[in-house]
Short mmCIF file of C-alpha atoms in Angstrom, two decimals:
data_model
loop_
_atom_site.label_atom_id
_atom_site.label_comp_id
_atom_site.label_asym_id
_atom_site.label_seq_id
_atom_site.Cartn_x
_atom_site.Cartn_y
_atom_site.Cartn_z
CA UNK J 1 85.67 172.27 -42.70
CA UNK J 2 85.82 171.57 -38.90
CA UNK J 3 89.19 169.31 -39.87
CA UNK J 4 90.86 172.52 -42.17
CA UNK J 5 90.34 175.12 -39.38
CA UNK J 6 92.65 173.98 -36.78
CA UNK J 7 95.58 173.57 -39.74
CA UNK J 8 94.63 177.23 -41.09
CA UNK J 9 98.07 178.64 -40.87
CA UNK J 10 97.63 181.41 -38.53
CA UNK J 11 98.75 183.59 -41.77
CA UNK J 12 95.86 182.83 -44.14
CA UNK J 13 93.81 185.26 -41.31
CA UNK J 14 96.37 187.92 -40.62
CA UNK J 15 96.83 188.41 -44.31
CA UNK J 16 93.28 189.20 -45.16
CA UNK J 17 93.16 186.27 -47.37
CA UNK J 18 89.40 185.11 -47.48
CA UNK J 19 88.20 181.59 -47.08
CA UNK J 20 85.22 179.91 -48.73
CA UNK J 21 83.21 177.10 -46.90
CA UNK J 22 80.57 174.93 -49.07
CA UNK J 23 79.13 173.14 -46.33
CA UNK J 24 77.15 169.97 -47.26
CA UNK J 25 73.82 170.48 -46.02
CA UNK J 26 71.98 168.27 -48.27
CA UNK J 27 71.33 165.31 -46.09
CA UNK J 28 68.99 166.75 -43.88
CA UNK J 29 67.96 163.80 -42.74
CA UNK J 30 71.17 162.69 -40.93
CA UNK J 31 71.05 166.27 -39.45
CA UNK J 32 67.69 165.77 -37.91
CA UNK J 33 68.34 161.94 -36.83
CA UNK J 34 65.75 160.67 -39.72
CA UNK J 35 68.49 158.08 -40.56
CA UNK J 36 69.67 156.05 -37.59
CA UNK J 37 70.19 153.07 -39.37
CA UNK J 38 74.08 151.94 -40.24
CA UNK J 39 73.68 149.45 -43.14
CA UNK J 40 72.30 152.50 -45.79
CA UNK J 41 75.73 153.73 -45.96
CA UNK J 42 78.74 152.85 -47.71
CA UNK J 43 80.18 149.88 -45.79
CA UNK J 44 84.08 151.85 -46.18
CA UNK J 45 83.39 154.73 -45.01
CA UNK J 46 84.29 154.79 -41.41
CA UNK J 47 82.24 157.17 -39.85
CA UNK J 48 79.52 154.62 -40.04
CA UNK J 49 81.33 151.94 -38.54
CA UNK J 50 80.21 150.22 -35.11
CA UNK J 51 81.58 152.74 -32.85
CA UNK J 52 82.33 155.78 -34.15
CA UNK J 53 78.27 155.47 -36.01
CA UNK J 54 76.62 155.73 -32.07
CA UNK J 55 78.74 158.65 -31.53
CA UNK J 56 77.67 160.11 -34.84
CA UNK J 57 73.80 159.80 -33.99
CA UNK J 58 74.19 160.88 -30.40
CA UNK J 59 76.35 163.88 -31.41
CA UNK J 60 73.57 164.92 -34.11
CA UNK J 61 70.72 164.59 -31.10
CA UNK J 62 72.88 167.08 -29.19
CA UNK J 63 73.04 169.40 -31.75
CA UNK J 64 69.04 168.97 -32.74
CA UNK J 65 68.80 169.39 -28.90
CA UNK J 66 70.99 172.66 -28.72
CA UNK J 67 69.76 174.62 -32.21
CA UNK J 68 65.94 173.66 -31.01
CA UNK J 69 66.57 175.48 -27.49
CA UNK J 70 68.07 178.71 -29.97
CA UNK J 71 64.70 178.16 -31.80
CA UNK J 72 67.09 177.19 -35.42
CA UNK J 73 67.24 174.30 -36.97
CA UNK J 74 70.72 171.83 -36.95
CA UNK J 75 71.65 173.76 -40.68
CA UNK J 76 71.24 177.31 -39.26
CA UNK J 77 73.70 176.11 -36.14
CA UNK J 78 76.50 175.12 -38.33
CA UNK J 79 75.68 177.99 -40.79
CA UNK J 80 76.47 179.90 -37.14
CA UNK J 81 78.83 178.46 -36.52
CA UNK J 82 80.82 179.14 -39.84
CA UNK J 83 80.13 182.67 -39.36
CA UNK J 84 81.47 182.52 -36.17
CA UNK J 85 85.26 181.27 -36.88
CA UNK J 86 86.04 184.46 -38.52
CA UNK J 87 85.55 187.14 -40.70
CA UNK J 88 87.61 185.23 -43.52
CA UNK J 89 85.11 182.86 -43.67
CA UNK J 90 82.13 183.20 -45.85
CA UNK J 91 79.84 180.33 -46.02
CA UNK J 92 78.37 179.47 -49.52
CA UNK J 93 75.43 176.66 -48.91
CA UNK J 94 73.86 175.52 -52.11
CA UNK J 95 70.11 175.34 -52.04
CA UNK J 96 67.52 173.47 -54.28
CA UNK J 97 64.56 175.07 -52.64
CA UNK J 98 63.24 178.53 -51.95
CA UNK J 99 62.33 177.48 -48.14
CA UNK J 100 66.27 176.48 -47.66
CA UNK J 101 67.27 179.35 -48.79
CA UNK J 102 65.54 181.31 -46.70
CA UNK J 103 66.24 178.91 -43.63
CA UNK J 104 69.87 179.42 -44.19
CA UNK J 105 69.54 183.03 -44.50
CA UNK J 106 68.20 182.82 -40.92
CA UNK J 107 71.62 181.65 -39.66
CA UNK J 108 72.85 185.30 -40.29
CA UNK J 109 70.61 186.18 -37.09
CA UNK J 110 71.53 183.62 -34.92
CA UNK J 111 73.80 184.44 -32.57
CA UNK J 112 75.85 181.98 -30.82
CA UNK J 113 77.76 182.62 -27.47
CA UNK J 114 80.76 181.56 -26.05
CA UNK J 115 79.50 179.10 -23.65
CA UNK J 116 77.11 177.88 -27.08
CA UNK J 117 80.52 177.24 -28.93
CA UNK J 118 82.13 175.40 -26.27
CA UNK J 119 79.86 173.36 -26.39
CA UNK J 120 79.44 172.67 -30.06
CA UNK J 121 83.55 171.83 -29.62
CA UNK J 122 82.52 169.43 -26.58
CA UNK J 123 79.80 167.78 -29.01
CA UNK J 124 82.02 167.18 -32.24
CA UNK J 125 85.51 168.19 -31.09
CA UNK J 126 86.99 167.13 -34.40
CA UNK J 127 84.41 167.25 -36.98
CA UNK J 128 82.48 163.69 -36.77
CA UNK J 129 83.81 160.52 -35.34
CA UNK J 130 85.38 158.53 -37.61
CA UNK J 131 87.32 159.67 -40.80
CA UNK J 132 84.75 161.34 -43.53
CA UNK J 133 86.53 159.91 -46.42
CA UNK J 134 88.96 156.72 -47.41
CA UNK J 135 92.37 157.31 -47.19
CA UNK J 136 92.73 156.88 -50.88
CA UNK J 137 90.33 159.94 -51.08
CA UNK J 138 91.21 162.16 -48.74
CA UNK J 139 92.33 165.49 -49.61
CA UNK J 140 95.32 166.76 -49.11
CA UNK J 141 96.34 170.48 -46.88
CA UNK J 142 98.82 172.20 -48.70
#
């Protein structure tokens, strides 16, 4: 999502034309810095590389750090911060459990200000370090 949104052509919001984000919330455990360890992922994926995989951890500590002072967890921050890009965007998070479904109906409440999404930008300024998927799998922006 965070590498779509500065390519939305500035039409896609001046036309009314709505915008649905699936955010992948299901590895909770890179979100709260349970996994630390490189060699569980997929060796080609190059977010996880030497490098770019420090940046990844310390960037998720920040976040931990900044939704814990809010009193939300890291999924009810970027739930936020969906809801905060615009009124075309409607986030749809799939849930297995009752508890994360109420959890990410909290992120309706929090309110994030300026100064909280600068910093969110400063954090992850493009989305993650690294690329999320192979070249020969990335999607294509029409």
């Amino acid at each position: 999502m965070r590498q779509f949104l500065p390519t939305q052509p500035p039409a896609v919001r001046s036309a009314w034309t709505g915008l649905a984000a699936r955010p992948r919330l299901s590895d909770r455990r890179s979100q709260t810095g349970g996994r630390t360890r490189r060699e569980r992922y997929a060796p080609g994926r190059s977010a996880w590389q030497p490098g770019n995989f420090e940046k990844n951890v310390e960037a998720v500590r920040q976040l931990n750090e900044l939704a814990a002072s809010k009193g939300a967890t890291v999924s009810q921050l970027a739930l936020a911060w969906l809801l905060a890009q615009g009124n075309n965007i409607v986030p749809i998070p799939g849930s297995r459990h009752a508890g994360r479904v109420a959890e990410n109906i909290g992120a309706a409440d929090l309110v994030l200000t300026e100064e909280d999404l600068v910093k969110i930008n400063e954090i992850l300024p493009h989305g993650g370090f690294g690329e999320r998927y192979a070249k020969e799998f990335a999607p294509t922006w029409i």
